[in-house]
């Protein structure tokens, strides 16, 4: 078990919020620096948050949170991610996130592309970014909007929803997206495989796209 844990790998990425100003339709961009870090180094603690024991309890209460992602169970893993996000939000009196089919389409496409094209970033090799992908699904449909995105990949036990959630919540930028009050919808995409050479280890790549339409 210890050897397997040492072999497991995990990395994260986060993007900020983009939204058009209602006055003139121009784009204001707020970018949180993208983070790429090993799970062993992700140890941020904020005093106003519930204790680590409370957070661990929240994660453990979601069905399938420790399920190893596989081709036949991705719906269960997605449901676990949504449950974990909403437990964190509920604990802070924030509105629950609802699933959006269009956000999920954008998220699933991005996870699949990262694995297939071997890159780990919010911007694809073709130059399209989070807003391009999400708005391309018709998500905003002429309305004002705010968007956010978290990405991550892991191998071994670090590929489970519980471990991805733990890493996101220990990273200020990722946590900010999960706990942003204005967000109302989420789309979760999970692809089997890693976006880089994982040394033959089995893994999974996650994208969570957040949004609100006004």
Short mmCIF file of C-alpha atoms in Angstrom, two decimals:
data_model
loop_
_atom_site.label_atom_id
_atom_site.label_comp_id
_atom_site.label_asym_id
_atom_site.label_seq_id
_atom_site.Cartn_x
_atom_site.Cartn_y
_atom_site.Cartn_z
CA UNK A 1 0.00 0.00 0.00
CA UNK A 2 2.76 2.46 0.91
CA UNK A 3 4.53 1.79 -2.38
CA UNK A 4 1.32 2.39 -4.31
CA UNK A 5 0.78 5.65 -2.49
CA UNK A 6 4.25 6.87 -3.30
CA UNK A 7 3.70 6.01 -6.94
CA UNK A 8 0.41 7.87 -7.21
CA UNK A 9 0.50 11.26 -8.87
CA UNK A 10 -1.77 14.28 -8.68
CA UNK A 11 -1.86 17.75 -10.23
CA UNK A 12 -4.28 20.69 -10.27
CA UNK A 13 -5.21 23.71 -12.33
CA UNK A 14 -7.55 26.63 -11.76
CA UNK A 15 -8.78 29.56 -13.81
CA UNK A 16 -10.50 32.72 -12.76
CA UNK A 17 -13.77 34.36 -13.65
CA UNK A 18 -14.71 35.91 -16.96
CA UNK A 19 -17.85 37.89 -17.56
CA UNK A 20 -19.08 40.54 -20.00
CA UNK A 21 -19.92 43.94 -18.58
CA UNK A 22 -23.63 44.63 -19.13
CA UNK A 23 -23.03 48.27 -20.09
CA UNK A 24 -21.15 47.73 -23.31
CA UNK A 25 -20.64 44.01 -23.76
CA UNK A 26 -16.89 44.23 -23.31
CA UNK A 27 -15.06 41.46 -21.55
CA UNK A 28 -13.57 41.93 -18.12
CA UNK A 29 -11.13 39.18 -17.21
CA UNK A 30 -10.05 38.30 -13.69
CA UNK A 31 -7.43 35.57 -13.75
CA UNK A 32 -6.35 33.62 -10.69
CA UNK A 33 -2.85 32.28 -11.47
CA UNK A 34 -3.00 28.69 -12.64
CA UNK A 35 -1.67 26.28 -10.07
CA UNK A 36 0.23 23.10 -10.84
CA UNK A 37 1.25 21.36 -7.64
CA UNK A 38 1.87 18.02 -6.03
CA UNK A 39 -0.72 16.89 -3.55
CA UNK A 40 1.98 16.54 -0.90
CA UNK A 41 2.56 20.30 -1.10
CA UNK A 42 -1.09 21.35 -1.02
CA UNK A 43 -1.53 22.13 2.66
CA UNK A 44 -3.24 25.52 2.87
CA UNK A 45 -5.36 26.00 6.01
CA UNK A 46 -7.69 28.97 6.57
CA UNK A 47 -8.93 29.65 10.08
CA UNK A 48 -12.49 30.51 9.09
CA UNK A 49 -13.05 27.15 7.43
CA UNK A 50 -14.40 24.09 9.27
CA UNK A 51 -11.83 21.80 10.81
CA UNK A 52 -10.06 19.14 8.76
CA UNK A 53 -12.11 16.52 10.62
CA UNK A 54 -15.35 18.24 9.58
CA UNK A 55 -14.23 18.41 5.97
CA UNK A 56 -13.18 14.76 5.99
CA UNK A 57 -16.54 13.80 7.47
CA UNK A 58 -18.35 15.74 4.76
CA UNK A 59 -16.36 13.94 2.09
CA UNK A 60 -16.97 10.51 3.60
CA UNK A 61 -20.74 11.01 3.67
CA UNK A 62 -21.01 11.21 -0.12
CA UNK A 63 -21.68 7.89 -1.85
CA UNK A 64 -18.90 6.61 -4.11
CA UNK A 65 -16.47 9.35 -3.05
CA UNK A 66 -13.69 6.75 -2.76
CA UNK A 67 -14.62 4.84 -5.91
CA UNK A 68 -11.76 4.38 -8.35
CA UNK A 69 -12.88 5.92 -11.67
CA UNK A 70 -13.44 3.44 -14.49
CA UNK A 71 -15.27 3.55 -17.79
CA UNK A 72 -18.38 1.95 -16.32
CA UNK A 73 -18.80 4.11 -13.20
CA UNK A 74 -18.15 7.70 -14.26
CA UNK A 75 -21.76 8.74 -13.61
CA UNK A 76 -21.32 7.63 -9.99
CA UNK A 77 -18.01 9.51 -9.67
CA UNK A 78 -19.55 12.67 -11.15
CA UNK A 79 -22.41 12.42 -8.66
CA UNK A 80 -19.86 12.09 -5.85
CA UNK A 81 -18.04 15.25 -6.98
CA UNK A 82 -21.33 17.18 -7.04
CA UNK A 83 -22.24 15.88 -3.59
CA UNK A 84 -18.83 16.86 -2.21
CA UNK A 85 -19.07 20.36 -3.66
CA UNK A 86 -22.55 20.90 -2.26
CA UNK A 87 -21.63 19.62 1.18
CA UNK A 88 -18.88 22.21 1.36
CA UNK A 89 -21.29 24.90 0.21
CA UNK A 90 -24.07 23.79 2.54
CA UNK A 91 -21.70 23.97 5.49
CA UNK A 92 -21.18 27.66 4.72
CA UNK A 93 -24.78 28.58 3.94
CA UNK A 94 -24.15 28.87 0.19
CA UNK A 95 -26.66 27.96 -2.55
CA UNK A 96 -26.41 24.42 -3.88
CA UNK A 97 -24.96 23.89 -7.33
CA UNK A 98 -27.28 22.32 -9.90
CA UNK A 99 -26.09 20.22 -12.81
CA UNK A 100 -26.05 21.88 -16.22
CA UNK A 101 -25.99 19.66 -19.31
CA UNK A 102 -24.21 22.38 -21.32
CA UNK A 103 -21.53 22.94 -18.69
CA UNK A 104 -21.05 19.20 -18.45
CA UNK A 105 -20.64 18.96 -22.23
CA UNK A 106 -17.91 21.60 -22.11
CA UNK A 107 -16.22 19.97 -19.11
CA UNK A 108 -16.32 16.46 -20.54
CA UNK A 109 -14.96 17.65 -23.85
CA UNK A 110 -12.07 19.40 -22.15
CA UNK A 111 -11.15 16.41 -19.96
CA UNK A 112 -11.24 14.15 -23.01
CA UNK A 113 -9.14 16.55 -25.05
CA UNK A 114 -6.51 16.87 -22.32
CA UNK A 115 -6.08 13.10 -22.17
CA UNK A 116 -6.17 12.58 -25.93
CA UNK A 117 -3.89 15.50 -26.81
CA UNK A 118 -1.55 15.21 -23.81
CA UNK A 119 -1.80 18.69 -22.32
CA UNK A 120 -2.85 19.99 -18.92
CA UNK A 121 -4.13 23.55 -19.13
CA UNK A 122 -7.27 25.66 -19.36
CA UNK A 123 -6.29 26.75 -22.86
CA UNK A 124 -6.17 24.07 -25.53
CA UNK A 125 -3.34 23.73 -28.06
CA UNK A 126 -5.67 25.31 -30.62
CA UNK A 127 -5.99 28.42 -28.44
CA UNK A 128 -9.58 27.98 -27.23
CA UNK A 129 -10.13 28.77 -23.57
CA UNK A 130 -12.74 28.09 -20.91
CA UNK A 131 -15.13 30.79 -22.11
CA UNK A 132 -14.83 29.67 -25.74
CA UNK A 133 -15.69 26.08 -24.83
CA UNK A 134 -18.58 26.90 -22.52
CA UNK A 135 -20.18 29.62 -24.61
CA UNK A 136 -19.80 27.36 -27.65
CA UNK A 137 -22.40 25.04 -26.09
CA UNK A 138 -24.97 27.86 -26.06
CA UNK A 139 -24.81 28.12 -22.29
CA UNK A 140 -25.26 31.90 -22.06
CA UNK A 141 -27.67 32.25 -25.00
CA UNK A 142 -27.38 36.03 -25.03
CA UNK A 143 -27.52 36.49 -21.26
CA UNK A 144 -24.87 37.95 -18.96
CA UNK A 145 -22.70 35.31 -17.33
CA UNK A 146 -19.85 34.49 -14.95
CA UNK A 147 -17.73 31.37 -15.33
CA UNK A 148 -15.02 29.47 -13.49
CA UNK A 149 -13.12 26.25 -14.04
CA UNK A 150 -11.09 23.77 -11.98
CA UNK A 151 -9.05 20.97 -13.50
CA UNK A 152 -7.12 18.12 -11.92
CA UNK A 153 -5.73 14.69 -12.63
CA UNK A 154 -4.59 11.89 -10.42
CA UNK A 155 -3.49 8.27 -10.48
CA UNK A 156 -4.06 5.41 -8.07
CA UNK A 157 -6.08 6.36 -5.00
CA UNK A 158 -5.46 10.05 -5.77
CA UNK A 159 -7.84 9.76 -8.74
CA UNK A 160 -10.94 9.32 -6.55
CA UNK A 161 -13.51 12.09 -6.13
CA UNK A 162 -12.63 12.40 -2.43
CA UNK A 163 -8.93 12.98 -3.11
CA UNK A 164 -9.55 15.39 -5.98
CA UNK A 165 -11.95 17.33 -3.74
CA UNK A 166 -9.45 17.37 -0.88
CA UNK A 167 -6.73 18.76 -3.13
CA UNK A 168 -9.06 21.41 -4.60
CA UNK A 169 -10.21 22.52 -1.16
CA UNK A 170 -6.61 22.84 0.05
CA UNK A 171 -5.77 25.16 -2.85
CA UNK A 172 -7.03 28.76 -2.46
CA UNK A 173 -7.87 29.30 -6.13
CA UNK A 174 -9.77 26.04 -6.53
CA UNK A 175 -11.58 26.50 -3.23
CA UNK A 176 -12.64 29.99 -4.30
CA UNK A 177 -14.39 28.58 -7.36
CA UNK A 178 -16.12 25.83 -5.37
CA UNK A 179 -17.31 28.29 -2.73
CA UNK A 180 -18.10 31.30 -4.91
CA UNK A 181 -21.56 32.42 -3.83
CA UNK A 182 -22.65 33.69 -7.23
CA UNK A 183 -22.22 30.34 -8.99
CA UNK A 184 -25.43 28.35 -9.40
CA UNK A 185 -24.59 25.61 -11.90
CA UNK A 186 -21.83 23.11 -12.53
CA UNK A 187 -20.78 20.65 -15.19
CA UNK A 188 -18.38 17.84 -14.29
CA UNK A 189 -16.35 15.96 -16.88
CA UNK A 190 -14.13 12.98 -16.12
CA UNK A 191 -11.94 11.15 -18.63
CA UNK A 192 -10.06 7.95 -17.92
CA UNK A 193 -6.33 8.48 -18.26
CA UNK A 194 -3.80 11.18 -17.47
CA UNK A 195 -2.93 14.22 -19.59
CA UNK A 196 0.79 13.47 -19.26
CA UNK A 197 2.96 10.38 -19.06
CA UNK A 198 1.91 8.79 -15.76
CA UNK A 199 4.42 5.98 -15.90
CA UNK A 200 1.83 3.37 -16.78
CA UNK A 201 -0.34 4.12 -13.74
CA UNK A 202 -4.12 4.17 -14.14
CA UNK A 203 -5.67 7.55 -13.57
CA UNK A 204 -8.43 10.03 -14.33
CA UNK A 205 -8.63 13.65 -15.46
CA UNK A 206 -11.30 15.99 -14.05
CA UNK A 207 -12.80 19.27 -15.22
CA UNK A 208 -15.40 21.19 -13.20
CA UNK A 209 -17.01 24.12 -15.03
CA UNK A 210 -18.99 26.61 -12.93
CA UNK A 211 -21.45 29.21 -14.14
CA UNK A 212 -24.29 31.60 -13.50
CA UNK A 213 -26.52 33.32 -16.04
CA UNK A 214 -28.11 36.67 -15.40
#
